[in-house]
């Protein structure tokens, strides 16, 4: 759970305490997709570290 929360924060998701593991995973996936679109449009977004393991 802590690794998921850290990954979420690195993507810009600041409030994670109320989220379950499944909600965190979904939020991380959505934020990665959003960041990819923003990069494609020329916006500057941080490149997050890859989360491995499970």
PDB file of C-alpha atoms in Angstrom:
ATOM      1  CA  UNK A   1       0.000   0.000   0.000  1.00  0.00           C
ATOM      2  CA  UNK A   2       2.803   2.443   0.843  1.00  0.00           C
ATOM      3  CA  UNK A   3       4.477   1.758  -2.500  1.00  0.00           C
ATOM      4  CA  UNK A   4       1.216   2.459  -4.331  1.00  0.00           C
ATOM      5  CA  UNK A   5       0.698   5.687  -2.381  1.00  0.00           C
ATOM      6  CA  UNK A   6       4.251   6.811  -3.152  1.00  0.00           C
ATOM      7  CA  UNK A   7       3.734   6.075  -6.838  1.00  0.00           C
ATOM      8  CA  UNK A   8       0.464   8.003  -6.818  1.00  0.00           C
ATOM      9  CA  UNK A   9       2.120  11.009  -5.163  1.00  0.00           C
ATOM     10  CA  UNK A  10       4.913  10.960  -7.737  1.00  0.00           C
ATOM     11  CA  UNK A  11       2.247  11.329 -10.417  1.00  0.00           C
ATOM     12  CA  UNK A  12       0.575  14.258  -8.675  1.00  0.00           C
ATOM     13  CA  UNK A  13      -2.157  12.429  -6.760  1.00  0.00           C
ATOM     14  CA  UNK A  14      -1.774  14.040  -3.357  1.00  0.00           C
ATOM     15  CA  UNK A  15      -4.639  12.603  -1.334  1.00  0.00           C
ATOM     16  CA  UNK A  16      -4.392   8.825  -1.081  1.00  0.00           C
ATOM     17  CA  UNK A  17      -5.239   8.001   2.555  1.00  0.00           C
ATOM     18  CA  UNK A  18      -8.897   7.309   1.803  1.00  0.00           C
ATOM     19  CA  UNK A  19      -8.230   5.020  -1.173  1.00  0.00           C
ATOM     20  CA  UNK A  20      -8.199   1.232  -1.262  1.00  0.00           C
ATOM     21  CA  UNK A  21      -5.506  -0.632  -3.200  1.00  0.00           C
ATOM     22  CA  UNK A  22      -7.884  -1.061  -6.141  1.00  0.00           C
ATOM     23  CA  UNK A  23      -8.753   2.655  -6.125  1.00  0.00           C
ATOM     24  CA  UNK A  24      -5.073   3.602  -6.004  1.00  0.00           C
ATOM     25  CA  UNK A  25      -4.260   1.331  -8.927  1.00  0.00           C
ATOM     26  CA  UNK A  26      -7.115   2.808 -10.965  1.00  0.00           C
ATOM     27  CA  UNK A  27      -6.118   6.386 -10.098  1.00  0.00           C
ATOM     28  CA  UNK A  28      -2.484   5.687 -11.023  1.00  0.00           C
ATOM     29  CA  UNK A  29      -3.500   4.174 -14.376  1.00  0.00           C
ATOM     30  CA  UNK A  30      -5.775   7.123 -15.146  1.00  0.00           C
ATOM     31  CA  UNK A  31      -3.115   9.652 -14.182  1.00  0.00           C
ATOM     32  CA  UNK A  32      -0.515   7.908 -16.349  1.00  0.00           C
ATOM     33  CA  UNK A  33      -2.923   8.074 -19.299  1.00  0.00           C
ATOM     34  CA  UNK A  34      -3.608  11.753 -18.620  1.00  0.00           C
ATOM     35  CA  UNK A  35       0.096  12.515 -18.377  1.00  0.00           C
ATOM     36  CA  UNK A  36       0.715  10.714 -21.682  1.00  0.00           C
ATOM     37  CA  UNK A  37      -1.916  12.868 -23.385  1.00  0.00           C
ATOM     38  CA  UNK A  38      -0.468  16.031 -21.844  1.00  0.00           C
ATOM     39  CA  UNK A  39       3.041  15.091 -23.026  1.00  0.00           C
ATOM     40  CA  UNK A  40       1.691  14.430 -26.520  1.00  0.00           C
ATOM     41  CA  UNK A  41       0.173  17.915 -26.472  1.00  0.00           C
ATOM     42  CA  UNK A  42       3.497  19.441 -25.469  1.00  0.00           C
ATOM     43  CA  UNK A  43       2.856  19.929 -21.758  1.00  0.00           C
ATOM     44  CA  UNK A  44       5.622  19.300 -19.265  1.00  0.00           C
ATOM     45  CA  UNK A  45       4.790  16.481 -16.840  1.00  0.00           C
ATOM     46  CA  UNK A  46       7.156  14.517 -14.624  1.00  0.00           C
ATOM     47  CA  UNK A  47       8.125  11.044 -15.777  1.00  0.00           C
ATOM     48  CA  UNK A  48       7.200   8.733 -12.897  1.00  0.00           C
ATOM     49  CA  UNK A  49       9.315   5.812 -11.764  1.00  0.00           C
ATOM     50  CA  UNK A  50       8.001   2.398 -12.776  1.00  0.00           C
ATOM     51  CA  UNK A  51       6.350   0.428  -9.984  1.00  0.00           C
ATOM     52  CA  UNK A  52       7.240  -3.231 -10.063  1.00  0.00           C
ATOM     53  CA  UNK A  53       6.162  -6.175  -7.984  1.00  0.00           C
ATOM     54  CA  UNK A  54       2.791  -6.720  -6.606  1.00  0.00           C
TER      55      UNK A  54
END
